[in-house]
Amino acid sequence: MSDTSNTDTVAQDIDAETGDTVDEPDDDSGPAIAIYAQWAVFAILTLVALIATLQFYFSASSAIDTFVTDRYRPLFNAAFNLTVVLACGLGLSVLVRRLA
């Protein structure tokens, strides 16, 4: 008998602990500010990455113009541009799969 009364007392204590909740004010400004800050940092880093990518693209084109003879320049430019297009396509397909 003492086992069942002890179990009932423990169950009542658990119910009392879970049932008694302190009403906290709904102040979501802290997490909201953190989310906005993260999005701002994401936007800034994306912009910096875009600028760096464009600078790399033009620097690589300039290096092709410097180190490759006139005869083979169109071939190297085409290969480089095709590589960039394929990399962008791969990145976009991965992004679309994640979003879908």
mmCIF file of N, CA, C and O in Angstrom:
data_model
loop_
_atom_site.group_PDB
_atom_site.id
_atom_site.type_symbol
_atom_site.label_atom_id
_atom_site.label_comp_id
_atom_site.label_asym_id
_atom_site.label_seq_id
_atom_site.Cartn_x
_atom_site.Cartn_y
_atom_site.Cartn_z
ATOM 1 N N MET A 1 0.789 -1.192 0.000
ATOM 2 C CA MET A 1 0.000 0.000 0.000
ATOM 3 C C MET A 1 0.830 1.254 0.000
ATOM 4 O O MET A 1 0.446 2.243 -0.567
ATOM 5 N N SER A 2 1.928 1.165 0.669
ATOM 6 C CA SER A 2 2.753 2.366 0.739
ATOM 7 C C SER A 2 3.356 2.699 -0.624
ATOM 8 O O SER A 2 3.642 3.849 -0.908
ATOM 9 N N ASP A 3 3.525 1.679 -1.484
ATOM 10 C CA ASP A 3 4.070 1.935 -2.818
ATOM 11 C C ASP A 3 3.090 2.729 -3.671
ATOM 12 O O ASP A 3 3.475 3.641 -4.382
ATOM 13 N N THR A 4 1.829 2.397 -3.620
ATOM 14 C CA THR A 4 0.854 3.108 -4.438
ATOM 15 C C THR A 4 0.615 4.513 -3.934
ATOM 16 O O THR A 4 0.475 5.440 -4.717
ATOM 17 N N SER A 5 0.596 4.696 -2.620
ATOM 18 C CA SER A 5 0.383 6.049 -2.104
ATOM 19 C C SER A 5 1.595 6.924 -2.383
ATOM 20 O O SER A 5 1.469 8.114 -2.636
ATOM 21 N N ASN A 6 2.768 6.341 -2.344
ATOM 22 C CA ASN A 6 3.983 7.080 -2.655
ATOM 23 C C ASN A 6 3.999 7.459 -4.129
ATOM 24 O O ASN A 6 4.374 8.567 -4.492
ATOM 25 N N THR A 7 3.564 6.563 -4.999
ATOM 26 C CA THR A 7 3.515 6.831 -6.430
ATOM 27 C C THR A 7 2.497 7.916 -6.725
ATOM 28 O O THR A 7 2.746 8.801 -7.545
ATOM 29 N N ASP A 8 1.352 7.872 -6.047
ATOM 30 C CA ASP A 8 0.339 8.902 -6.249
ATOM 31 C C ASP A 8 0.849 10.267 -5.812
ATOM 32 O O ASP A 8 0.588 11.281 -6.455
ATOM 33 N N THR A 9 1.584 10.289 -4.721
ATOM 34 C CA THR A 9 2.131 11.553 -4.231
ATOM 35 C C THR A 9 3.154 12.116 -5.208
ATOM 36 O O THR A 9 3.162 13.309 -5.504
ATOM 37 N N VAL A 10 3.996 11.250 -5.767
ATOM 38 C CA VAL A 10 4.994 11.682 -6.743
ATOM 39 C C VAL A 10 4.309 12.187 -8.003
ATOM 40 O O VAL A 10 4.680 13.217 -8.569
ATOM 41 N N ALA A 11 3.272 11.493 -8.435
ATOM 42 C CA ALA A 11 2.538 11.916 -9.626
ATOM 43 C C ALA A 11 1.870 13.261 -9.398
ATOM 44 O O ALA A 11 1.852 14.121 -10.282
ATOM 45 N N GLN A 12 1.318 13.480 -8.208
ATOM 46 C CA GLN A 12 0.696 14.760 -7.899
ATOM 47 C C GLN A 12 1.736 15.867 -7.862
ATOM 48 O O GLN A 12 1.489 16.991 -8.289
ATOM 49 N N ASP A 13 2.928 15.559 -7.327
ATOM 50 C CA ASP A 13 3.995 16.560 -7.297
ATOM 51 C C ASP A 13 4.431 16.937 -8.707
ATOM 52 O O ASP A 13 4.688 18.104 -9.002
ATOM 53 N N ILE A 14 4.521 15.946 -9.579
ATOM 54 C CA ILE A 14 4.919 16.223 -10.969
ATOM 55 C C ILE A 14 3.856 17.066 -11.651
ATOM 56 O O ILE A 14 4.151 18.028 -12.352
ATOM 57 N N ASP A 15 2.587 16.724 -11.429
ATOM 58 C CA ASP A 15 1.502 17.517 -12.012
ATOM 59 C C ASP A 15 1.510 18.939 -11.484
ATOM 60 O O ASP A 15 1.259 19.893 -12.221
ATOM 61 N N ALA A 16 1.793 19.082 -10.216
ATOM 62 C CA ALA A 16 1.812 20.420 -9.627
ATOM 63 C C ALA A 16 2.962 21.236 -10.197
ATOM 64 O O ALA A 16 2.824 22.430 -10.451
ATOM 65 N N GLU A 17 4.110 20.579 -10.423
ATOM 66 C CA GLU A 17 5.264 21.305 -10.965
ATOM 67 C C GLU A 17 5.021 21.719 -12.407
ATOM 68 O O GLU A 17 5.373 22.819 -12.814
ATOM 69 N N THR A 18 4.427 20.858 -13.192
ATOM 70 C CA THR A 18 4.195 21.197 -14.587
ATOM 71 C C THR A 18 3.006 22.114 -14.756
ATOM 72 O O THR A 18 2.933 22.882 -15.694
ATOM 73 N N GLY A 19 2.047 22.047 -13.840
ATOM 74 C CA GLY A 19 0.857 22.881 -13.946
ATOM 75 C C GLY A 19 1.105 24.309 -13.502
ATOM 76 O O GLY A 19 0.449 25.237 -13.949
ATOM 77 N N ASP A 20 2.028 24.512 -12.604
ATOM 78 C CA ASP A 20 2.306 25.861 -12.109
ATOM 79 C C ASP A 20 3.320 26.526 -13.024
ATOM 80 O O ASP A 20 4.512 26.261 -12.952
ATOM 81 N N THR A 21 2.852 27.349 -13.899
ATOM 82 C CA THR A 21 3.747 28.088 -14.776
ATOM 83 C C THR A 21 3.660 29.549 -14.438
ATOM 84 O O THR A 21 2.578 30.083 -14.160
ATOM 85 N N VAL A 22 4.765 30.182 -14.431
ATOM 86 C CA VAL A 22 4.818 31.609 -14.151
ATOM 87 C C VAL A 22 4.606 32.343 -15.462
ATOM 88 O O VAL A 22 5.286 32.076 -16.451
ATOM 89 N N ASP A 23 3.651 33.227 -15.476
ATOM 90 C CA ASP A 23 3.392 33.998 -16.682
ATOM 91 C C ASP A 23 4.487 35.041 -16.847
ATOM 92 O O ASP A 23 4.619 35.958 -16.034
ATOM 93 N N GLU A 24 5.278 34.849 -17.914
ATOM 94 C CA GLU A 24 6.339 35.802 -18.201
ATOM 95 C C GLU A 24 5.848 36.764 -19.262
ATOM 96 O O GLU A 24 5.062 36.402 -20.128
ATOM 97 N N PRO A 25 6.309 37.976 -19.220
ATOM 98 C CA PRO A 25 5.879 38.928 -20.245
ATOM 99 C C PRO A 25 6.397 38.506 -21.610
ATOM 100 O O PRO A 25 7.468 37.917 -21.739
ATOM 101 N N ASP A 26 5.607 38.777 -22.619
ATOM 102 C CA ASP A 26 5.978 38.420 -23.980
ATOM 103 C C ASP A 26 6.885 39.498 -24.559
ATOM 104 O O ASP A 26 6.465 40.324 -25.355
ATOM 105 N N ASP A 27 8.122 39.474 -24.162
ATOM 106 C CA ASP A 27 9.092 40.459 -24.633
ATOM 107 C C ASP A 27 10.011 39.758 -25.619
ATOM 108 O O ASP A 27 10.996 39.150 -25.239
ATOM 109 N N ASP A 28 9.654 39.804 -26.907
ATOM 110 C CA ASP A 28 10.423 39.131 -27.936
ATOM 111 C C ASP A 28 11.387 40.063 -28.648
ATOM 112 O O ASP A 28 11.902 39.745 -29.708
ATOM 113 N N SER A 29 11.634 41.224 -28.111
ATOM 114 C CA SER A 29 12.496 42.173 -28.806
ATOM 115 C C SER A 29 13.944 41.708 -28.824
ATOM 116 O O SER A 29 14.668 41.974 -29.772
ATOM 117 N N GLY A 30 14.370 40.988 -27.802
ATOM 118 C CA GLY A 30 15.751 40.506 -27.766
ATOM 119 C C GLY A 30 16.054 39.548 -28.894
ATOM 120 O O GLY A 30 16.971 39.760 -29.690
ATOM 121 N N PRO A 31 15.300 38.450 -29.016
ATOM 122 C CA PRO A 31 15.549 37.523 -30.128
ATOM 123 C C PRO A 31 15.289 38.145 -31.495
ATOM 124 O O PRO A 31 15.968 37.831 -32.459
ATOM 125 N N ALA A 32 14.310 39.052 -31.585
ATOM 126 C CA ALA A 32 14.022 39.690 -32.875
ATOM 127 C C ALA A 32 15.202 40.548 -33.321
ATOM 128 O O ALA A 32 15.567 40.545 -34.497
ATOM 129 N N ILE A 33 15.788 41.260 -32.397
ATOM 130 C CA ILE A 33 16.955 42.088 -32.732
ATOM 131 C C ILE A 33 18.109 41.209 -33.163
ATOM 132 O O ILE A 33 18.828 41.529 -34.116
ATOM 133 N N ALA A 34 18.298 40.076 -32.498
ATOM 134 C CA ALA A 34 19.380 39.157 -32.868
ATOM 135 C C ALA A 34 19.166 38.593 -34.265
ATOM 136 O O ALA A 34 20.119 38.467 -35.049
ATOM 137 N N ILE A 35 17.924 38.285 -34.598
ATOM 138 C CA ILE A 35 17.634 37.759 -35.938
ATOM 139 C C ILE A 35 17.895 38.821 -36.994
ATOM 140 O O ILE A 35 18.504 38.543 -38.037
ATOM 141 N N TYR A 36 17.465 40.064 -36.732
ATOM 142 C CA TYR A 36 17.723 41.149 -37.684
ATOM 143 C C TYR A 36 19.222 41.406 -37.835
ATOM 144 O O TYR A 36 19.705 41.669 -38.935
ATOM 145 N N ALA A 37 19.959 41.302 -36.750
ATOM 146 C CA ALA A 37 21.413 41.491 -36.817
ATOM 147 C C ALA A 37 22.060 40.392 -37.651
ATOM 148 O O ALA A 37 22.965 40.655 -38.447
ATOM 149 N N GLN A 38 21.583 39.163 -37.485
ATOM 150 C CA GLN A 38 22.133 38.064 -38.283
ATOM 151 C C GLN A 38 21.837 38.258 -39.764
ATOM 152 O O GLN A 38 22.690 38.005 -40.610
ATOM 153 N N TRP A 39 20.616 38.703 -40.094
ATOM 154 C CA TRP A 39 20.280 38.952 -41.492
ATOM 155 C C TRP A 39 21.113 40.101 -42.057
ATOM 156 O O TRP A 39 21.506 40.082 -43.225
ATOM 157 N N ALA A 40 21.386 41.121 -41.241
ATOM 158 C CA ALA A 40 22.210 42.243 -41.700
ATOM 159 C C ALA A 40 23.637 41.775 -41.983
ATOM 160 O O ALA A 40 24.224 42.137 -43.014
ATOM 161 N N VAL A 41 24.178 40.966 -41.097
ATOM 162 C CA VAL A 41 25.522 40.427 -41.318
ATOM 163 C C VAL A 41 25.535 39.538 -42.548
ATOM 164 O O VAL A 41 26.472 39.586 -43.362
ATOM 165 N N PHE A 42 24.488 38.732 -42.733
ATOM 166 C CA PHE A 42 24.382 37.880 -43.918
ATOM 167 C C PHE A 42 24.368 38.723 -45.188
ATOM 168 O O PHE A 42 25.044 38.397 -46.174
ATOM 169 N N ALA A 43 23.605 39.819 -45.190
ATOM 170 C CA ALA A 43 23.529 40.687 -46.369
ATOM 171 C C ALA A 43 24.875 41.339 -46.657
ATOM 172 O O ALA A 43 25.301 41.413 -47.820
ATOM 173 N N ILE A 44 25.558 41.795 -45.623
ATOM 174 C CA ILE A 44 26.863 42.427 -45.815
ATOM 175 C C ILE A 44 27.867 41.424 -46.360
ATOM 176 O O ILE A 44 28.621 41.720 -47.303
ATOM 177 N N LEU A 45 27.898 40.230 -45.787
ATOM 178 C CA LEU A 45 28.836 39.209 -46.260
ATOM 179 C C LEU A 45 28.517 38.773 -47.684
ATOM 180 O O LEU A 45 29.433 38.506 -48.476
ATOM 181 N N THR A 46 27.241 38.722 -48.035
ATOM 182 C CA THR A 46 26.860 38.387 -49.403
ATOM 183 C C THR A 46 27.334 39.457 -50.377
ATOM 184 O O THR A 46 27.853 39.146 -51.454
ATOM 185 N N LEU A 47 27.177 40.711 -49.997
ATOM 186 C CA LEU A 47 27.641 41.806 -50.851
ATOM 187 C C LEU A 47 29.154 41.767 -51.031
ATOM 188 O O LEU A 47 29.657 41.928 -52.152
ATOM 189 N N VAL A 48 29.881 41.532 -49.953
ATOM 190 C CA VAL A 48 31.348 41.443 -50.041
ATOM 191 C C VAL A 48 31.760 40.260 -50.911
ATOM 192 O O VAL A 48 32.680 40.363 -51.735
ATOM 193 N N ALA A 49 31.062 39.126 -50.771
ATOM 194 C CA ALA A 49 31.372 37.952 -51.595
ATOM 195 C C ALA A 49 31.087 38.232 -53.067
ATOM 196 O O ALA A 49 31.850 37.807 -53.946
ATOM 197 N N LEU A 50 30.013 38.957 -53.351
ATOM 198 C CA LEU A 50 29.686 39.305 -54.734
ATOM 199 C C LEU A 50 30.761 40.207 -55.336
ATOM 200 O O LEU A 50 31.212 39.984 -56.470
ATOM 201 N N ILE A 51 31.199 41.195 -54.581
ATOM 202 C CA ILE A 51 32.259 42.087 -55.071
ATOM 203 C C ILE A 51 33.550 41.312 -55.294
ATOM 204 O O ILE A 51 34.223 41.485 -56.322
ATOM 205 N N ALA A 52 33.902 40.430 -54.360
ATOM 206 C CA ALA A 52 35.125 39.642 -54.503
ATOM 207 C C ALA A 52 35.036 38.703 -55.706
ATOM 208 O O ALA A 52 36.022 38.501 -56.429
ATOM 209 N N THR A 53 33.856 38.149 -55.938
ATOM 210 C CA THR A 53 33.675 37.261 -57.085
ATOM 211 C C THR A 53 33.834 38.017 -58.393
ATOM 212 O O THR A 53 34.494 37.528 -59.323
ATOM 213 N N LEU A 54 33.254 39.204 -58.474
ATOM 214 C CA LEU A 54 33.404 40.008 -59.694
ATOM 215 C C LEU A 54 34.861 40.414 -59.916
ATOM 216 O O LEU A 54 35.357 40.367 -61.046
ATOM 217 N N GLN A 55 35.541 40.806 -58.851
ATOM 218 C CA GLN A 55 36.958 41.166 -58.987
ATOM 219 C C GLN A 55 37.788 39.962 -59.419
ATOM 220 O O GLN A 55 38.704 40.092 -60.237
ATOM 221 N N PHE A 56 37.495 38.787 -58.876
ATOM 222 C CA PHE A 56 38.207 37.585 -59.297
ATOM 223 C C PHE A 56 37.961 37.292 -60.767
ATOM 224 O O PHE A 56 38.881 36.952 -61.511
ATOM 225 N N TYR A 57 36.713 37.435 -61.201
ATOM 226 C CA TYR A 57 36.370 37.162 -62.591
ATOM 227 C C TYR A 57 37.155 38.074 -63.531
ATOM 228 O O TYR A 57 37.758 37.622 -64.510
ATOM 229 N N PHE A 58 37.168 39.374 -63.231
ATOM 230 C CA PHE A 58 37.883 40.309 -64.103
ATOM 231 C C PHE A 58 39.394 40.130 -64.011
ATOM 232 O O PHE A 58 40.101 40.297 -65.015
ATOM 233 N N SER A 59 39.903 39.768 -62.837
ATOM 234 C CA SER A 59 41.339 39.501 -62.710
ATOM 235 C C SER A 59 41.736 38.250 -63.490
ATOM 236 O O SER A 59 42.800 38.219 -64.129
ATOM 237 N N ALA A 60 40.910 37.232 -63.453
ATOM 238 C CA ALA A 60 41.207 36.018 -64.215
ATOM 239 C C ALA A 60 41.162 36.303 -65.708
ATOM 240 O O ALA A 60 42.008 35.806 -66.473
ATOM 241 N N SER A 61 40.213 37.115 -66.139
ATOM 242 C CA SER A 61 40.155 37.494 -67.559
ATOM 243 C C SER A 61 41.383 38.287 -67.956
ATOM 244 O O SER A 61 41.938 38.095 -69.050
ATOM 245 N N SER A 62 41.827 39.152 -67.062
ATOM 246 C CA SER A 62 43.041 39.928 -67.338
ATOM 247 C C SER A 62 44.271 39.020 -67.387
ATOM 248 O O SER A 62 45.166 39.223 -68.215
ATOM 249 N N ALA A 63 44.322 38.034 -66.501
ATOM 250 C CA ALA A 63 45.450 37.097 -66.517
ATOM 251 C C ALA A 63 45.451 36.274 -67.803
ATOM 252 O O ALA A 63 46.519 35.996 -68.364
ATOM 253 N N ILE A 64 44.286 35.910 -68.281
ATOM 254 C CA ILE A 64 44.208 35.194 -69.556
ATOM 255 C C ILE A 64 44.723 36.086 -70.670
ATOM 256 O O ILE A 64 45.488 35.639 -71.542
ATOM 257 N N ASP A 65 44.345 37.360 -70.648
ATOM 258 C CA ASP A 65 44.830 38.284 -71.673
ATOM 259 C C ASP A 65 46.343 38.472 -71.597
ATOM 260 O O ASP A 65 46.997 38.658 -72.627
ATOM 261 N N THR A 66 46.898 38.412 -70.387
ATOM 262 C CA THR A 66 48.337 38.635 -70.217
ATOM 263 C C THR A 66 49.159 37.410 -70.597
ATOM 264 O O THR A 66 50.175 37.536 -71.294
ATOM 265 N N PHE A 67 48.741 36.240 -70.159
ATOM 266 C CA PHE A 67 49.587 35.059 -70.293
ATOM 267 C C PHE A 67 49.262 34.153 -71.466
ATOM 268 O O PHE A 67 50.045 33.263 -71.791
ATOM 269 N N VAL A 68 48.133 34.343 -72.101
ATOM 270 C CA VAL A 68 47.747 33.483 -73.214
ATOM 271 C C VAL A 68 47.897 34.290 -74.506
ATOM 272 O O VAL A 68 47.486 35.448 -74.579
ATOM 273 N N THR A 69 48.454 33.660 -75.514
ATOM 274 C CA THR A 69 48.654 34.358 -76.785
ATOM 275 C C THR A 69 47.310 34.667 -77.439
ATOM 276 O O THR A 69 46.280 34.088 -77.112
ATOM 277 N N ASP A 70 47.350 35.593 -78.391
ATOM 278 C CA ASP A 70 46.128 36.047 -79.055
ATOM 279 C C ASP A 70 45.382 34.894 -79.725
ATOM 280 O O ASP A 70 44.157 34.905 -79.799
ATOM 281 N N ARG A 71 46.140 33.934 -80.198
ATOM 282 C CA ARG A 71 45.538 32.834 -80.934
ATOM 283 C C ARG A 71 44.618 31.976 -80.053
ATOM 284 O O ARG A 71 43.585 31.492 -80.507
ATOM 285 N N TYR A 72 44.991 31.769 -78.778
ATOM 286 C CA TYR A 72 44.244 30.870 -77.899
ATOM 287 C C TYR A 72 43.359 31.598 -76.877
ATOM 288 O O TYR A 72 42.681 30.961 -76.085
ATOM 289 N N ARG A 73 43.358 32.915 -76.898
ATOM 290 C CA ARG A 73 42.562 33.673 -75.930
ATOM 291 C C ARG A 73 41.064 33.365 -75.978
ATOM 292 O O ARG A 73 40.453 33.155 -74.928
ATOM 293 N N PRO A 74 40.446 33.323 -77.146
ATOM 294 C CA PRO A 74 39.006 33.012 -77.159
ATOM 295 C C PRO A 74 38.690 31.639 -76.565
ATOM 296 O O PRO A 74 37.688 31.476 -75.870
ATOM 297 N N LEU A 75 39.562 30.674 -76.797
ATOM 298 C CA LEU A 75 39.351 29.335 -76.259
ATOM 299 C C LEU A 75 39.440 29.336 -74.730
ATOM 300 O O LEU A 75 38.588 28.761 -74.044
ATOM 301 N N PHE A 76 40.444 30.017 -74.185
ATOM 302 C CA PHE A 76 40.588 30.087 -72.730
ATOM 303 C C PHE A 76 39.447 30.881 -72.099
ATOM 304 O O PHE A 76 38.938 30.513 -71.043
ATOM 305 N N ASN A 77 39.049 31.986 -72.737
ATOM 306 C CA ASN A 77 37.921 32.767 -72.215
ATOM 307 C C ASN A 77 36.635 31.942 -72.222
ATOM 308 O O ASN A 77 35.855 31.991 -71.270
ATOM 309 N N ALA A 78 36.414 31.189 -73.293
ATOM 310 C CA ALA A 78 35.216 30.353 -73.364
ATOM 311 C C ALA A 78 35.238 29.275 -72.278
ATOM 312 O O ALA A 78 34.221 29.026 -71.629
ATOM 313 N N ALA A 79 36.381 28.650 -72.074
ATOM 314 C CA ALA A 79 36.485 27.613 -71.047
ATOM 315 C C ALA A 79 36.274 28.197 -69.654
ATOM 316 O O ALA A 79 35.570 27.616 -68.812
ATOM 317 N N PHE A 80 36.851 29.357 -69.402
ATOM 318 C CA PHE A 80 36.690 30.001 -68.107
ATOM 319 C C PHE A 80 35.232 30.402 -67.879
ATOM 320 O O PHE A 80 34.661 30.157 -66.806
ATOM 321 N N ASN A 81 34.597 31.002 -68.873
ATOM 322 C CA ASN A 81 33.201 31.415 -68.742
ATOM 323 C C ASN A 81 32.280 30.206 -68.579
ATOM 324 O O ASN A 81 31.316 30.255 -67.808
ATOM 325 N N LEU A 82 32.571 29.115 -69.288
ATOM 326 C CA LEU A 82 31.774 27.905 -69.136
ATOM 327 C C LEU A 82 31.897 27.347 -67.723
ATOM 328 O O LEU A 82 30.904 26.912 -67.132
ATOM 329 N N THR A 83 33.092 27.372 -67.166
ATOM 330 C CA THR A 83 33.301 26.919 -65.795
ATOM 331 C C THR A 83 32.499 27.759 -64.813
ATOM 332 O O THR A 83 31.869 27.231 -63.889
ATOM 333 N N VAL A 84 32.492 29.074 -65.008
ATOM 334 C CA VAL A 84 31.730 29.963 -64.134
ATOM 335 C C VAL A 84 30.234 29.683 -64.254
ATOM 336 O O VAL A 84 29.513 29.596 -63.250
ATOM 337 N N VAL A 85 29.740 29.500 -65.470
ATOM 338 C CA VAL A 85 28.316 29.227 -65.677
ATOM 339 C C VAL A 85 27.925 27.889 -65.038
ATOM 340 O O VAL A 85 26.878 27.781 -64.390
ATOM 341 N N LEU A 86 28.758 26.856 -65.198
ATOM 342 C CA LEU A 86 28.456 25.559 -64.599
ATOM 343 C C LEU A 86 28.470 25.627 -63.070
ATOM 344 O O LEU A 86 27.616 25.017 -62.406
ATOM 345 N N ALA A 87 29.412 26.356 -62.500
ATOM 346 C CA ALA A 87 29.461 26.510 -61.043
ATOM 347 C C ALA A 87 28.222 27.248 -60.537
ATOM 348 O O ALA A 87 27.638 26.871 -59.510
ATOM 349 N N CYS A 88 27.798 28.278 -61.260
ATOM 350 C CA CYS A 88 26.578 29.009 -60.874
ATOM 351 C C CYS A 88 25.346 28.116 -61.003
ATOM 352 O O CYS A 88 24.462 28.136 -60.139
ATOM 353 N N GLY A 89 25.280 27.329 -62.049
ATOM 354 C CA GLY A 89 24.160 26.415 -62.220
ATOM 355 C C GLY A 89 24.099 25.376 -61.123
ATOM 356 O O GLY A 89 23.025 25.059 -60.610
ATOM 357 N N LEU A 90 25.251 24.845 -60.733
ATOM 358 C CA LEU A 90 25.305 23.879 -59.643
ATOM 359 C C LEU A 90 24.845 24.508 -58.332
ATOM 360 O O LEU A 90 24.043 23.927 -57.594
ATOM 361 N N GLY A 91 25.339 25.697 -58.055
ATOM 362 C CA GLY A 91 24.933 26.392 -56.833
ATOM 363 C C GLY A 91 23.452 26.705 -56.809
ATOM 364 O O GLY A 91 22.784 26.534 -55.782
ATOM 365 N N LEU A 92 22.907 27.138 -57.932
ATOM 366 C CA LEU A 92 21.477 27.445 -58.001
ATOM 367 C C LEU A 92 20.626 26.196 -57.857
ATOM 368 O O LEU A 92 19.576 26.220 -57.214
ATOM 369 N N SER A 93 21.059 25.090 -58.448
ATOM 370 C CA SER A 93 20.271 23.857 -58.330
ATOM 371 C C SER A 93 20.256 23.350 -56.892
ATOM 372 O O SER A 93 19.221 22.880 -56.406
ATOM 373 N N VAL A 94 21.377 23.446 -56.193
ATOM 374 C CA VAL A 94 21.417 23.048 -54.784
ATOM 375 C C VAL A 94 20.506 23.957 -53.961
ATOM 376 O O VAL A 94 19.758 23.500 -53.094
ATOM 377 N N LEU A 95 20.538 25.257 -54.240
ATOM 378 C CA LEU A 95 19.703 26.200 -53.509
ATOM 379 C C LEU A 95 18.220 25.946 -53.744
ATOM 380 O O LEU A 95 17.413 25.956 -52.816
ATOM 381 N N VAL A 96 17.846 25.662 -54.998
ATOM 382 C CA VAL A 96 16.436 25.403 -55.316
ATOM 383 C C VAL A 96 15.977 24.120 -54.627
ATOM 384 O O VAL A 96 14.855 24.040 -54.114
ATOM 385 N N ARG A 97 16.828 23.102 -54.571
ATOM 386 C CA ARG A 97 16.457 21.854 -53.880
ATOM 387 C C ARG A 97 16.248 22.083 -52.398
ATOM 388 O O ARG A 97 15.364 21.490 -51.796
ATOM 389 N N ARG A 98 17.070 22.915 -51.801
ATOM 390 C CA ARG A 98 16.906 23.191 -50.384
ATOM 391 C C ARG A 98 15.669 24.010 -50.092
ATOM 392 O O ARG A 98 15.031 23.856 -49.057
ATOM 393 N N LEU A 99 15.323 24.902 -50.986
ATOM 394 C CA LEU A 99 14.147 25.751 -50.791
ATOM 395 C C LEU A 99 12.850 25.017 -51.069
ATOM 396 O O LEU A 99 11.809 25.364 -50.523
ATOM 397 N N ALA A 100 12.900 24.002 -51.922
ATOM 398 C CA ALA A 100 11.665 23.277 -52.306
ATOM 399 C C ALA A 100 11.277 22.222 -51.308
ATOM 400 O O ALA A 100 11.836 21.853 -50.411
#
